[in-house]
Amino acid sequence: MTQPQHTGGRVNVLTKPEVIGTIEELRSRLIDAQSRIESERAGRGDDAGGTPRIVLVPTMGALHAGHLTLVRRARSLGEIVVVSIFVNPLQFGAGEDLGTYPRTLDADVAALAAEGVPFVFAPTSQVMYPDGDASTRVTAGTVGSLFEGAARPGHFDGMLTVVAKLFNIVGPDVAVFGQKDAQQVFLVERMLADLDFRTRIEVVPIVREDGGLALSSRNRALEPDQRAAARALSAGLADAASVAGQGAEVALQVAHARIDAEPLVKLDYLVVVDPRTFLPVRALHHGPARMLVAALVGHTRLIDNVALELP
Ligand code: AMP
C-alpha cells in the first residue's frame, strides 16, 4: 500500500509494511518480492545483481532507536528487509517478565513504515510452536550457562531455537544483531558455524541515549531515579575502557568503584571475557577483550558491555 505524503513541498513515498502472521504467507511473499525485483531489473536490462538478498532483523518489538539502527543497516545490506517481532516464550524463565514485556505492535509498524521496511513477520506463539512447546531445541552449551545464562537458565537454548526457526522460515542471506547482547551474538555466530547455516550475521554497535544508558525495551519500566542510577553501568564501563591499558584487574576495580557506589543498582556480574571463547580472561591475556555487566535496577534487568584492549 503506497501513501504519498506531502512534507514541506517534498513528496515522500511511505510504504506501509505488510504485517504477516503465518510462515506460508511470508515465504510466498518473499518469493514474489524476489521475482518482482528480478523482473524489474530485467526490464532495465540490469542482470548484474544476482538473486535479491533477504536481510532479517529479529526483534521482540517495543522498538526503539537501537532497533531502527539495525533496520537501517539491514537496508544497506540487501534489497528485501524482513523485521520479525516475536516475544519468544521459550527464552523466558518462570518468574521472568514474559507477561509484562512491552508489546507495541501498532507503534512498531509505524516506525518501520518510516524506515521503508516492506515486511514485518509477527507470528503468534501458536504459529511458532503449534504443539505448545518445541520438543527439539538447540542447546547453547557451556557458554550458554554462563553470565546471562546463569541468571536465566534455558534462556539461550530458547533464543537459539527461535533464531534457528526464524532463519529457516525467512531464509535470510544476512541477519542483523546488536552488540548490546554480546553473549547472544557470540552464541548465534557459533550456532551458524556449528550447524552450517548459510546465513551470515552483521553486528551493529550499541546505541545509547544521552548520558550513556544503552537503549533497551526494558528501559520503559525505569522510574526517573532508576534511569539516572542505571547510567552508572555505562559510566563504569567507559571508565574501565579508559584504563584498560593498565590491565583487566585495574579495569574491573575502576568499573566496580563506579557501579558499587550507586545504591539503586544491584550488580549481578561484572566480568572481562576473551571474545574468542567468551570465557573469563586468563591472567596472561592481552589484546581485544570485552567487559560485560548485568544488574537489576528495581525489577528491571539491564545488561551492557564494552570492548577493551588489554596490554
Ligand atoms: P530485542 O528486541 O531486545 O530482542 O533486540 C533485538 C535486536 O536489537 C538484538 O539484536 C539486540 O541486540 C538489538 N538491540 C537492542 N538494543 C540495542 C541497542 N541499544 N543498540 C544496538 N542494538 C540493540
XYZ file of C-alpha atoms and ligand atoms in Angstrom:
334
model
C 0.000 0.000 0.000
C 1.551 3.304 -1.048
C 0.676 6.646 0.508
C 2.202 9.823 -0.928
C 2.970 12.235 1.936
C 3.458 15.963 1.404
C 6.114 17.338 3.720
C 7.455 20.839 3.262
C 6.959 20.830 -0.505
C 8.660 17.451 -0.978
C 6.744 14.316 -1.727
C 7.950 11.285 0.217
C 6.511 7.916 -0.611
C 5.849 5.981 2.583
C 5.335 2.267 2.108
C 3.376 0.647 4.885
C 4.921 -2.738 5.724
C 2.911 -5.867 5.169
C 2.376 -7.432 8.582
C 2.416 -11.186 8.080
C 1.473 -13.743 10.703
C 1.968 -17.109 9.023
C 5.012 -18.939 7.734
C 3.397 -19.933 4.421
C 2.342 -16.386 3.611
C 5.733 -14.934 4.472
C 7.531 -17.468 2.296
C 5.269 -16.832 -0.670
C 5.584 -13.027 -0.258
C 9.364 -13.300 -0.229
C 9.411 -15.423 -3.381
C 7.099 -12.878 -5.056
C 9.301 -9.988 -3.926
C 12.445 -11.652 -5.277
C 10.894 -12.370 -8.665
C 9.406 -8.859 -8.855
C 12.828 -7.307 -8.261
C 14.413 -9.656 -10.784
C 11.871 -8.816 -13.479
C 12.211 -5.083 -12.761
C 15.932 -5.468 -13.223
C 15.472 -7.449 -16.414
C 13.156 -4.679 -17.671
C 16.015 -2.207 -17.154
C 18.468 -4.560 -18.837
C 20.291 -4.914 -15.486
C 21.204 -8.517 -14.751
C 24.265 -7.833 -12.617
C 22.640 -8.003 -9.193
C 22.261 -11.773 -8.650
C 19.360 -13.074 -6.553
C 17.931 -10.203 -4.466
C 19.241 -10.504 -0.928
C 16.918 -11.051 2.037
C 18.039 -9.398 5.271
C 16.394 -10.294 8.586
C 16.312 -8.200 11.753
C 14.996 -10.393 14.587
C 13.389 -8.434 17.432
C 10.926 -8.770 20.270
C 9.263 -5.474 19.339
C 8.793 -2.398 21.563
C 11.137 -0.852 19.041
C 13.482 1.999 19.899
C 16.240 3.881 18.094
C 18.653 0.961 18.642
C 16.415 -1.395 16.694
C 15.959 1.203 13.967
C 19.735 1.455 13.589
C 19.755 -2.290 12.896
C 16.977 -1.791 10.343
C 18.951 0.927 8.540
C 21.991 -1.341 8.416
C 19.762 -4.097 7.051
C 18.534 -1.826 4.266
C 22.117 -1.129 3.253
C 22.859 -4.862 3.048
C 20.093 -6.169 0.818
C 17.036 -5.456 -1.252
C 14.382 -7.204 0.888
C 14.249 -6.415 4.606
C 12.180 -8.509 6.999
C 11.787 -7.418 10.626
C 10.455 -10.146 12.884
C 8.572 -9.188 16.023
C 8.066 -12.108 18.349
C 8.256 -12.216 22.137
C 9.627 -15.733 22.311
C 8.213 -17.570 25.342
C 10.965 -20.185 25.097
C 13.642 -17.713 26.166
C 11.807 -16.502 29.287
C 12.112 -18.422 32.544
C 9.472 -18.907 35.222
C 9.086 -15.647 37.139
C 10.587 -13.543 34.339
C 8.838 -10.689 32.545
C 7.156 -12.579 29.653
C 3.706 -11.345 30.699
C 4.738 -7.732 31.217
C 7.252 -7.428 28.354
C 6.097 -4.328 26.398
C 4.038 -5.093 23.289
C 3.518 -2.090 20.995
C 2.832 -3.585 17.556
C 0.998 -0.592 16.042
C 3.712 1.865 17.028
C 6.384 -0.606 15.866
C 4.775 -0.954 12.439
C 4.506 2.840 12.134
C 8.213 3.206 12.975
C 9.118 0.527 10.419
C 6.947 2.223 7.779
C 9.018 5.370 8.250
C 12.154 3.253 7.631
C 10.734 1.805 4.401
C 10.583 -1.787 5.675
C 8.422 -3.921 3.352
C 7.778 -6.960 5.569
C 7.059 -7.433 9.267
C 6.771 -11.030 10.422
C 4.702 -11.036 13.617
C 3.645 -14.619 14.319
C 1.712 -15.804 17.343
C 3.179 -18.407 19.699
C 0.696 -20.853 18.180
C 2.269 -20.308 14.741
C 5.803 -20.733 16.053
C 5.074 -23.565 18.492
C 1.915 -25.342 17.279
C 2.419 -28.142 19.821
C 2.641 -25.571 22.600
C 6.351 -26.179 23.020
C 9.408 -27.039 20.984
C 10.479 -30.575 21.809
C 13.512 -30.182 19.542
C 15.770 -27.396 20.761
C 19.199 -26.005 20.018
C 21.479 -26.198 23.049
C 23.858 -23.360 23.732
C 26.492 -25.481 25.545
C 28.853 -24.293 28.258
C 28.912 -20.619 27.307
C 25.118 -20.698 27.289
C 25.107 -21.398 31.010
C 27.430 -18.520 31.967
C 26.591 -14.858 32.727
C 23.103 -14.210 31.269
C 22.634 -17.965 31.051
C 23.484 -18.435 34.740
C 20.901 -15.845 35.737
C 18.363 -17.063 33.182
C 18.605 -20.877 32.855
C 17.413 -22.067 29.445
C 17.367 -18.514 28.033
C 19.999 -19.119 25.381
C 18.624 -22.512 24.326
C 15.287 -20.745 23.767
C 16.940 -17.856 21.943
C 18.986 -20.099 19.630
C 15.963 -22.271 18.922
C 13.868 -19.315 17.792
C 16.748 -17.842 15.781
C 17.209 -21.190 14.000
C 13.471 -21.322 13.289
C 13.410 -17.729 12.006
C 16.403 -18.419 9.744
C 14.651 -21.486 8.316
C 11.394 -19.572 7.871
C 12.863 -16.441 6.281
C 15.966 -17.876 4.593
C 17.938 -14.647 5.033
C 21.298 -14.082 3.369
C 22.207 -11.800 6.279
C 20.728 -11.259 9.739
C 21.472 -8.133 11.773
C 22.072 -8.272 15.532
C 23.075 -5.686 18.131
C 26.346 -5.748 20.047
C 24.331 -4.868 23.147
C 23.564 -8.571 23.523
C 27.202 -9.651 23.204
C 26.696 -13.173 24.532
C 23.772 -13.654 22.136
C 25.970 -12.567 19.207
C 28.710 -14.992 20.261
C 26.279 -17.902 20.585
C 24.446 -17.170 17.323
C 27.748 -16.958 15.446
C 28.816 -20.269 16.938
C 25.500 -21.912 16.088
C 25.789 -20.743 12.481
C 29.277 -22.243 12.241
C 28.474 -25.467 14.135
C 25.267 -26.172 12.219
C 26.498 -24.942 8.816
C 23.863 -22.268 8.259
C 24.284 -20.280 5.047
C 23.155 -17.043 6.733
C 25.895 -14.682 7.891
C 25.412 -12.116 10.613
C 26.178 -8.448 10.811
C 26.701 -6.807 14.207
C 25.747 -3.183 14.937
C 27.427 -1.210 17.770
C 25.449 -0.378 20.911
C 23.116 2.613 20.551
C 22.984 4.733 23.727
C 20.835 7.581 24.951
C 22.401 10.884 26.037
C 24.118 10.074 29.305
C 25.262 6.686 28.079
C 22.487 4.269 29.074
C 22.208 1.563 26.398
C 18.778 1.709 24.754
C 16.575 -1.219 25.733
C 12.881 -2.016 25.501
C 13.092 -2.682 29.240
C 14.180 0.915 29.973
C 10.482 1.866 29.731
C 9.988 0.238 33.116
C 12.556 2.508 34.839
C 11.409 5.325 37.123
C 13.336 8.601 36.628
C 15.602 7.992 39.655
C 16.270 4.434 38.475
C 17.101 5.641 34.977
C 19.609 8.106 36.424
C 21.106 5.349 38.591
C 21.296 2.959 35.624
C 23.778 5.306 33.962
C 26.376 4.006 36.420
C 26.608 0.870 34.266
C 27.712 2.565 31.054
C 29.788 5.071 33.048
C 31.589 2.217 34.821
C 32.306 0.504 31.502
C 33.582 3.728 29.951
C 35.868 4.315 32.954
C 37.124 0.744 32.607
C 37.847 1.118 28.894
C 39.865 4.261 29.582
C 42.206 2.406 31.979
C 42.300 -0.917 30.116
C 45.923 -0.199 29.225
C 46.712 -0.946 32.898
C 45.215 -4.432 32.673
C 41.962 -6.276 33.354
C 42.254 -6.122 37.172
C 42.552 -2.340 37.201
C 39.709 -2.026 34.676
C 37.472 -4.195 36.883
C 38.357 -2.195 40.020
C 37.544 1.079 38.293
C 34.203 -0.182 36.961
C 33.296 -1.643 40.368
C 34.089 1.660 42.070
C 31.577 3.468 39.859
C 28.832 0.834 39.871
C 29.051 -0.210 43.518
C 28.679 3.452 44.540
C 25.126 3.509 43.117
C 22.719 2.085 45.728
C 19.815 1.553 43.289
C 21.971 -0.713 41.110
C 22.174 -4.339 42.279
C 25.122 -5.818 40.400
C 24.739 -9.376 39.110
C 28.050 -9.831 37.295
C 30.949 -7.749 36.057
C 33.499 -9.748 34.108
C 36.102 -9.477 31.360
C 35.902 -12.168 28.674
C 38.055 -13.325 25.811
C 35.993 -12.578 22.671
C 37.262 -15.779 21.003
C 35.924 -18.108 23.730
C 33.586 -15.883 25.754
C 35.244 -17.282 28.880
C 36.774 -15.025 31.574
C 40.212 -13.807 30.514
C 43.243 -15.526 31.978
C 45.955 -13.549 33.710
C 48.204 -13.518 30.654
C 45.522 -12.465 28.188
C 46.366 -9.457 26.079
C 44.731 -7.763 23.109
C 40.996 -7.499 22.467
C 38.671 -8.356 25.367
C 35.137 -7.435 26.357
C 33.815 -6.290 29.715
C 30.253 -7.400 30.443
C 27.899 -6.126 33.097
C 24.420 -7.086 34.259
C 22.426 -5.575 37.096
C 18.963 -5.217 38.484
C 17.618 -1.700 38.828
C 14.336 -2.098 40.684
C 12.793 -5.119 38.973
C 14.417 -4.318 35.637
C 17.355 -6.411 34.470
C 19.850 -4.398 32.414
C 22.932 -5.507 30.509
C 25.743 -3.634 28.802
C 29.265 -4.255 27.548
C 32.316 -2.533 26.121
C 35.371 -3.527 24.115
C 38.701 -3.359 25.964
C 42.214 -3.500 24.580
C 44.375 -5.223 27.212
C 48.173 -4.711 27.276
P 15.368 -7.319 21.379
O 14.109 -6.802 20.750
O 15.679 -6.696 22.683
O 15.444 -8.819 21.368
O 16.533 -6.835 20.425
C 16.528 -7.109 19.041
C 17.880 -6.786 18.479
O 18.163 -5.401 18.698
C 19.007 -7.580 19.153
O 19.937 -7.989 18.155
C 19.597 -6.573 20.097
O 20.958 -6.798 20.388
C 19.421 -5.295 19.310
N 19.459 -4.134 20.200
C 18.638 -3.891 21.256
N 19.009 -2.743 21.868
C 20.091 -2.276 21.204
C 20.942 -1.144 21.365
N 20.773 -0.261 22.339
N 21.956 -0.987 20.494
C 22.164 -1.889 19.492
N 21.400 -2.965 19.293
C 20.376 -3.164 20.128
